[in-house]
Every structure is written in C-alpha cells, then in structure tokens.
C-alpha cells in the first residue's frame, strides 16, 4: 500500500518510532437525494478511497501534524483559542475540541496523514479526515464514545470550526461503513439498517463534471421552503405529517390545488424518492441490480424535471449513460454540478468511460474526471503489520 508506506516513512523521519495507523473513508450515496432535510432516507456507503493517519501520543498537551498532501506542518494546543491557521488543520483541531466538549480525553499527539479522496468532488474527503481522527483519538484515549458520537463529532466540527452546516450522512457513512454493505439511514429517527451491496459483474463509476454552478445555495433554500410549504398543507389534513417524507402520495394529491405548482412538483419528487430508497433496498435483497439501476434513472429524472437541481452537464452524462445501456445513472449530491454515479456492467465500462470523456469534452470544452469506487470499510485501526 503506497500511501501507507509514505506516511510511515514520513512519521519515522519527523516523530521517530512507534505509532499506530488508522483509516477512514469517503462515501457515496446510492440513492436518497434531498431527502435528509425532509426526514427521509439516505443510502450511503464508505468507499475504497480515504485518509490514512499514523498517530502516536507525544506526552505533551500539544498536537503536531504533518499533511503529506499539502506538504505542511501544523502545531496547536487544545484550548478553544488555539485554532490553527491552516484550513486543513482546523478539521483535526475541531475533532479534538468536539471530543473534549463531549467529556472525552484528548492527550497531545503527533500525526502524519495522507489521502486519496478527491477534494471537493462530492465524495466527502472532509468527513474522512474528521472520522479518522475522531476514531483514533477515541481509541487512544479509551474514551469509549460510540460510533454515532464519533460521527456527530465530525458533523459538529464542520459546523463549529469549518463553517459548513452539513447533515450527518457523510460522517455517518465514514464511521459506520462496511465492505459489501450500504446503510439505509432514517434521517428523522437516525435508525439505520445494513443492506448487501455486492454488484458482481458491475462497477460503480463516478463522473465528475468539474462544474459547480452558482445557483446551488439559493436554490437549495428555495427547495427547502417548497418542501416545508407542501408538508404544512398536507399536515392540515394529516396532523401526523411532521416532515414531508411522512406523507403518502395520495395525501399530496389532496392538496394539489392549495399549493403552487412548483411546490407540488418538488414534493412529488421527495415522496417518490423516499419510496425509491425502499424499492432499491428490496431489490438488493434479491440481488436485482437491474431494478436498482432503473431506480437511479428515475431519481435522475425527478431531480432534473421535478426538483430541478440538475444542469446541462449532468443531464448530458445521464443521457449518454442511458443511450449506452448503462444499468443505472443519476446525479449524486445536491446538484447544479458535481458528479453522476453510474452502475456499469464490467464489459461496458471501458467503452463508456471513453465515450463520456470524448463526448463531454467535445460538448463542454473540458474533460470530466472519472473515479471508480468500491464499497468498503469505514473508520478503523489497521493491524500492526499492515
Ligand atoms: P469534500 O466534498 O471533499 O468533503 P470539502 O471542501 O468539504 O470537500 O473538504 C475538503 C477539505 O478537507 C480540503 O480543502 C482540506 O482542508 C481537507 N482535506 C481533505 N482531504 C485532505 C487531505 N488528504 N489532506 C489534507 N487535508 C484534506
Ligand atoms: Mg466536505
């Protein structure tokens, strides 16, 4: 393992002998988009790209870090006013602070880390970084926090030290991920369940459009408002509807004339998406990846035409996938850019990558990026001989 060797050597050079190696991953979300703030399901898994960190307590009250990828050092104390200047170090500082806030102990440590999650591509490199340190600090100090607490430490780090108001999915997936499994998380109750994901004969391919359209955050707020408006209208007839995802499709039809057409379409997407997650879970239990793929296309249609968070680049990639008989394809993440996630038969993989590269580049003037991912284990300590 190349990355492992690199951090071991750098650790030995900077901090000497000893230490242990920890890993945590980025994530994908197979289906369940824009459902989290509607109290619905998401369906993520950890991937085979992540952060590796070699860590050792140093007997001081300071943290000394080296980022291999930035080729930079950072050193900080553990009090609130000790926040480091480098953005990347703030993730680790935040994890230390949030652990302390939860009553955990954080002894000073030395660490060298490196990663292979592409930054800002929608695979959550930041969650991988938070999770690897949350997990390692918990273990080294015998804090005994459960995995949910570790995920929340990562989420609070984003909120309080990195200025990102994210949900819990990314850190949840990075902490709870298991090879060969996706995890259905109910964003209202936080109940979760593992489902088998062993797509023999298929590969998962992310295609990064490498665009991010400006609309994203204002459109996001508008979508949320539409969903709340639709939920409020339904609630008048069905008081049990706390979130939009609690509503049945026929309940939405009852209020069709009482809400703007736009809100209706948004709600139609969300209620459909909650059902699609359940359908995908059923299909996986039957090993039926063709149905999984069809649901992905339906999600893309909904995101593009009902929820209206797609864009030309993503629709182009989705259409190309359909035309080439790729099993499943949809925009992954909030939309207006970022990646599509594709379920591709092995024998089609090379042709699809080639066609997507050539045709996308011809149409948009820049190359997309391709990441092939395998669903893998989440945060963990590596065996001493790894
Ligand atoms: P993403 O969608 O990948 O999570 P973010 O902007 O949330 O994108 O997080 C990316 C940030 O996380 C980087 O700018 C950096 O500060 C930190 N980070 C992620 N991976 C690494 C790494 N391998 N080494 C150092 N910092 C990293
Ligand atoms: Mg992030």
Short mmCIF file of N, CA, C and O in Angstrom, two decimals, residues 278-345:
data_model
loop_
_atom_site.label_atom_id
_atom_site.label_comp_id
_atom_site.label_asym_id
_atom_site.label_seq_id
_atom_site.Cartn_x
_atom_site.Cartn_y
_atom_site.Cartn_z
N UNK A 278 -36.69 2.62 -0.57
CA UNK A 278 -37.22 1.34 -0.07
C UNK A 278 -37.22 0.28 -1.16
O UNK A 278 -36.86 -0.88 -0.92
N UNK A 279 -37.57 0.69 -2.38
CA UNK A 279 -37.59 -0.26 -3.51
C UNK A 279 -36.18 -0.77 -3.83
O UNK A 279 -36.00 -1.95 -4.14
N UNK A 280 -35.20 0.11 -3.74
CA UNK A 280 -33.82 -0.30 -4.00
C UNK A 280 -33.36 -1.29 -2.93
O UNK A 280 -32.70 -2.30 -3.24
N UNK A 281 -33.73 -1.05 -1.70
CA UNK A 281 -33.34 -1.98 -0.63
C UNK A 281 -33.94 -3.36 -0.87
O UNK A 281 -33.26 -4.38 -0.73
N UNK A 282 -35.22 -3.40 -1.26
CA UNK A 282 -35.86 -4.68 -1.59
C UNK A 282 -35.12 -5.35 -2.74
O UNK A 282 -34.86 -6.56 -2.70
N UNK A 283 -34.80 -4.58 -3.76
CA UNK A 283 -34.12 -5.15 -4.94
C UNK A 283 -32.76 -5.73 -4.54
O UNK A 283 -32.37 -6.80 -5.02
N UNK A 284 -32.05 -5.04 -3.67
CA UNK A 284 -30.73 -5.53 -3.26
C UNK A 284 -30.85 -6.85 -2.52
O UNK A 284 -29.98 -7.71 -2.64
N UNK A 285 -31.90 -6.99 -1.75
CA UNK A 285 -32.06 -8.26 -1.03
C UNK A 285 -32.33 -9.41 -1.99
O UNK A 285 -32.14 -10.57 -1.64
N UNK A 286 -32.77 -9.08 -3.20
CA UNK A 286 -32.96 -10.11 -4.25
C UNK A 286 -31.79 -10.15 -5.21
O UNK A 286 -31.84 -10.84 -6.22
N UNK A 287 -30.76 -9.34 -4.95
CA UNK A 287 -29.61 -9.29 -5.86
C UNK A 287 -30.00 -8.77 -7.24
O UNK A 287 -29.39 -9.14 -8.25
N UNK A 288 -30.99 -7.91 -7.29
CA UNK A 288 -31.56 -7.45 -8.56
C UNK A 288 -31.01 -6.07 -8.90
O UNK A 288 -31.64 -5.05 -8.62
N UNK A 289 -29.84 -6.04 -9.54
CA UNK A 289 -29.19 -4.77 -9.81
C UNK A 289 -29.79 -4.03 -10.99
O UNK A 289 -29.59 -2.83 -11.14
N UNK A 290 -30.53 -4.73 -11.84
CA UNK A 290 -31.20 -4.04 -12.95
C UNK A 290 -32.28 -3.11 -12.41
O UNK A 290 -32.42 -1.98 -12.87
N UNK A 291 -33.02 -3.56 -11.42
CA UNK A 291 -34.03 -2.70 -10.79
C UNK A 291 -33.37 -1.53 -10.06
O UNK A 291 -33.84 -0.39 -10.13
N UNK A 292 -32.28 -1.80 -9.38
CA UNK A 292 -31.53 -0.73 -8.70
C UNK A 292 -31.18 0.36 -9.72
O UNK A 292 -31.39 1.55 -9.49
N UNK A 293 -30.67 -0.08 -10.87
CA UNK A 293 -30.26 0.87 -11.90
C UNK A 293 -31.44 1.68 -12.42
O UNK A 293 -31.35 2.89 -12.61
N UNK A 294 -32.56 1.01 -12.63
CA UNK A 294 -33.75 1.71 -13.14
C UNK A 294 -34.20 2.78 -12.15
O UNK A 294 -34.58 3.90 -12.53
N UNK A 295 -34.12 2.47 -10.86
CA UNK A 295 -34.48 3.45 -9.83
C UNK A 295 -33.53 4.66 -9.87
O UNK A 295 -33.95 5.79 -9.64
N UNK A 296 -32.27 4.38 -10.14
CA UNK A 296 -31.32 5.50 -10.24
C UNK A 296 -31.73 6.45 -11.37
O UNK A 296 -31.69 7.67 -11.22
N UNK A 297 -32.12 5.87 -12.52
CA UNK A 297 -32.59 6.73 -13.62
C UNK A 297 -33.84 7.51 -13.22
O UNK A 297 -34.00 8.68 -13.58
N UNK A 298 -34.73 6.86 -12.50
CA UNK A 298 -35.94 7.58 -12.07
C UNK A 298 -35.58 8.74 -11.15
O UNK A 298 -36.19 9.81 -11.21
N UNK A 299 -34.62 8.51 -10.27
CA UNK A 299 -34.17 9.59 -9.40
C UNK A 299 -33.60 10.73 -10.22
O UNK A 299 -33.89 11.90 -9.95
N UNK A 300 -32.81 10.39 -11.22
CA UNK A 300 -32.25 11.46 -12.04
C UNK A 300 -33.36 12.26 -12.72
O UNK A 300 -33.34 13.49 -12.73
N UNK A 301 -34.32 11.55 -13.27
CA UNK A 301 -35.45 12.23 -13.90
C UNK A 301 -36.11 13.19 -12.91
O UNK A 301 -36.38 14.36 -13.22
N UNK A 302 -36.36 12.71 -11.71
CA UNK A 302 -37.01 13.53 -10.68
C UNK A 302 -36.17 14.74 -10.31
O UNK A 302 -36.68 15.86 -10.20
N UNK A 303 -34.89 14.52 -10.14
CA UNK A 303 -34.01 15.64 -9.75
C UNK A 303 -33.92 16.67 -10.87
O UNK A 303 -33.80 17.87 -10.63
N UNK A 304 -33.98 16.18 -12.10
CA UNK A 304 -33.83 17.07 -13.24
C UNK A 304 -35.15 17.80 -13.56
O UNK A 304 -35.16 19.01 -13.75
N UNK A 305 -36.26 17.06 -13.58
CA UNK A 305 -37.50 17.64 -14.12
C UNK A 305 -38.48 18.10 -13.05
O UNK A 305 -39.26 19.01 -13.30
N UNK A 306 -38.47 17.45 -11.88
CA UNK A 306 -39.43 17.83 -10.83
C UNK A 306 -38.76 18.73 -9.79
O UNK A 306 -39.31 19.73 -9.38
N UNK A 307 -37.56 18.32 -9.36
CA UNK A 307 -36.86 19.09 -8.33
C UNK A 307 -35.99 20.19 -8.94
O UNK A 307 -35.62 21.14 -8.27
N UNK A 308 -35.66 19.99 -10.20
CA UNK A 308 -34.91 20.99 -10.99
C UNK A 308 -33.62 21.44 -10.33
O UNK A 308 -33.39 22.62 -10.09
N UNK A 309 -32.78 20.45 -10.01
CA UNK A 309 -31.45 20.76 -9.47
C UNK A 309 -30.33 20.17 -10.35
O UNK A 309 -29.19 20.11 -9.92
N UNK A 310 -30.69 19.73 -11.55
CA UNK A 310 -29.64 19.23 -12.44
C UNK A 310 -29.10 20.40 -13.28
O UNK A 310 -29.40 21.56 -13.01
N UNK A 311 -28.29 20.08 -14.25
CA UNK A 311 -27.76 21.11 -15.16
C UNK A 311 -27.39 20.41 -16.46
O UNK A 311 -27.44 19.18 -16.55
N UNK A 312 -27.04 21.19 -17.47
CA UNK A 312 -26.76 20.61 -18.79
C UNK A 312 -25.70 19.51 -18.73
O UNK A 312 -25.83 18.46 -19.37
N UNK A 313 -24.62 19.78 -17.99
CA UNK A 313 -23.51 18.83 -17.93
C UNK A 313 -23.96 17.48 -17.37
O UNK A 313 -23.59 16.42 -17.88
N UNK A 314 -24.75 17.54 -16.29
CA UNK A 314 -25.18 16.30 -15.64
C UNK A 314 -26.24 15.58 -16.47
O UNK A 314 -26.22 14.35 -16.58
N UNK A 315 -27.14 16.34 -17.07
CA UNK A 315 -28.14 15.71 -17.93
C UNK A 315 -27.49 15.06 -19.15
O UNK A 315 -27.91 13.99 -19.61
N UNK A 316 -26.46 15.69 -19.64
CA UNK A 316 -25.71 15.15 -20.78
C UNK A 316 -25.10 13.79 -20.42
O UNK A 316 -25.22 12.82 -21.17
N UNK A 317 -24.46 13.72 -19.27
CA UNK A 317 -23.84 12.46 -18.83
C UNK A 317 -24.90 11.39 -18.59
O UNK A 317 -24.71 10.20 -18.91
N UNK A 318 -26.02 11.81 -18.03
CA UNK A 318 -27.10 10.86 -17.76
C UNK A 318 -27.68 10.31 -19.07
O UNK A 318 -27.92 9.10 -19.20
N UNK A 319 -27.90 11.18 -20.02
CA UNK A 319 -28.46 10.74 -21.31
C UNK A 319 -27.51 9.81 -22.04
O UNK A 319 -27.92 8.82 -22.63
N UNK A 320 -26.24 10.16 -21.99
CA UNK A 320 -25.25 9.30 -22.63
C UNK A 320 -25.28 7.90 -22.00
O UNK A 320 -25.23 6.89 -22.70
N UNK A 321 -25.37 7.86 -20.68
CA UNK A 321 -25.42 6.57 -19.98
C UNK A 321 -26.63 5.77 -20.47
O UNK A 321 -26.51 4.58 -20.79
N UNK A 322 -27.76 6.42 -20.54
CA UNK A 322 -28.98 5.74 -20.98
C UNK A 322 -28.81 5.20 -22.40
O UNK A 322 -29.15 4.05 -22.69
N UNK A 323 -28.26 6.04 -23.25
CA UNK A 323 -28.09 5.65 -24.64
C UNK A 323 -27.16 4.45 -24.78
O UNK A 323 -27.31 3.62 -25.66
N UNK A 324 -26.18 4.36 -23.90
CA UNK A 324 -25.21 3.26 -24.00
C UNK A 324 -25.63 2.04 -23.18
O UNK A 324 -24.85 1.12 -22.99
N UNK A 325 -26.85 2.06 -22.64
CA UNK A 325 -27.36 0.94 -21.86
C UNK A 325 -26.59 0.71 -20.57
O UNK A 325 -26.45 -0.44 -20.11
N UNK A 326 -26.07 1.78 -19.99
CA UNK A 326 -25.52 1.68 -18.65
C UNK A 326 -26.67 1.35 -17.70
O UNK A 326 -27.78 1.87 -17.86
N UNK A 327 -26.43 0.49 -16.73
CA UNK A 327 -27.52 -0.04 -15.90
C UNK A 327 -28.23 1.04 -15.09
O UNK A 327 -29.44 1.07 -15.00
N UNK A 328 -27.44 1.93 -14.47
CA UNK A 328 -28.04 2.99 -13.67
C UNK A 328 -27.18 4.23 -13.70
O UNK A 328 -25.96 4.14 -13.83
N UNK A 329 -27.80 5.40 -13.60
CA UNK A 329 -27.04 6.65 -13.61
C UNK A 329 -27.90 7.76 -13.04
O UNK A 329 -29.08 7.87 -13.35
N UNK A 330 -27.29 8.59 -12.23
CA UNK A 330 -28.01 9.75 -11.69
C UNK A 330 -27.03 10.76 -11.14
O UNK A 330 -25.88 10.43 -10.86
N UNK A 331 -27.51 11.99 -11.01
CA UNK A 331 -26.69 12.98 -10.33
C UNK A 331 -26.61 12.59 -8.85
O UNK A 331 -27.58 12.15 -8.26
N UNK A 332 -25.41 12.71 -8.29
CA UNK A 332 -25.23 12.42 -6.85
C UNK A 332 -24.93 13.73 -6.13
O UNK A 332 -24.15 14.53 -6.62
N UNK A 333 -25.55 13.93 -4.98
CA UNK A 333 -25.30 15.15 -4.22
C UNK A 333 -26.37 16.19 -4.50
O UNK A 333 -27.39 15.90 -5.13
N UNK A 334 -26.12 17.40 -4.06
CA UNK A 334 -27.14 18.45 -4.10
C UNK A 334 -27.53 18.91 -5.50
O UNK A 334 -28.62 19.41 -5.71
N UNK A 335 -26.65 18.75 -6.48
CA UNK A 335 -26.96 19.12 -7.85
C UNK A 335 -26.22 20.36 -8.31
O UNK A 335 -25.27 20.80 -7.66
N UNK A 336 -26.63 20.89 -9.48
CA UNK A 336 -26.01 22.07 -10.10
C UNK A 336 -24.52 21.87 -10.37
O UNK A 336 -23.75 22.84 -10.35
N UNK A 337 -24.13 20.63 -10.57
CA UNK A 337 -22.72 20.33 -10.81
C UNK A 337 -22.33 19.13 -9.99
O UNK A 337 -23.19 18.43 -9.44
N UNK A 338 -21.04 18.88 -9.91
CA UNK A 338 -20.57 17.70 -9.19
C UNK A 338 -20.64 16.46 -10.06
O UNK A 338 -20.44 16.53 -11.28
N UNK A 339 -20.91 15.32 -9.45
CA UNK A 339 -20.77 14.01 -10.11
C UNK A 339 -22.08 13.38 -10.51
O UNK A 339 -23.12 13.65 -9.90
N UNK A 340 -22.00 12.47 -11.49
CA UNK A 340 -23.03 11.44 -11.61
C UNK A 340 -22.45 10.15 -11.05
O UNK A 340 -21.24 9.92 -11.10
N UNK A 341 -23.34 9.33 -10.48
CA UNK A 341 -22.94 7.99 -10.03
C UNK A 341 -23.57 6.99 -10.99
O UNK A 341 -24.74 7.11 -11.33
N UNK A 342 -22.75 6.05 -11.45
CA UNK A 342 -23.17 5.13 -12.50
C UNK A 342 -22.89 3.69 -12.10
O UNK A 342 -21.82 3.38 -11.58
N UNK A 343 -23.88 2.85 -12.35
CA UNK A 343 -23.72 1.41 -12.15
C UNK A 343 -23.54 0.81 -13.54
O UNK A 343 -24.45 0.85 -14.37
N UNK A 344 -22.33 0.29 -13.80
CA UNK A 344 -21.94 -0.05 -15.17
C UNK A 344 -21.51 -1.51 -15.25
O UNK A 344 -20.69 -1.96 -14.45
N UNK A 345 -22.04 -2.22 -16.21
CA UNK A 345 -21.60 -3.61 -16.42
C UNK A 345 -20.11 -3.62 -16.78
O UNK A 345 -19.64 -2.77 -17.53
#
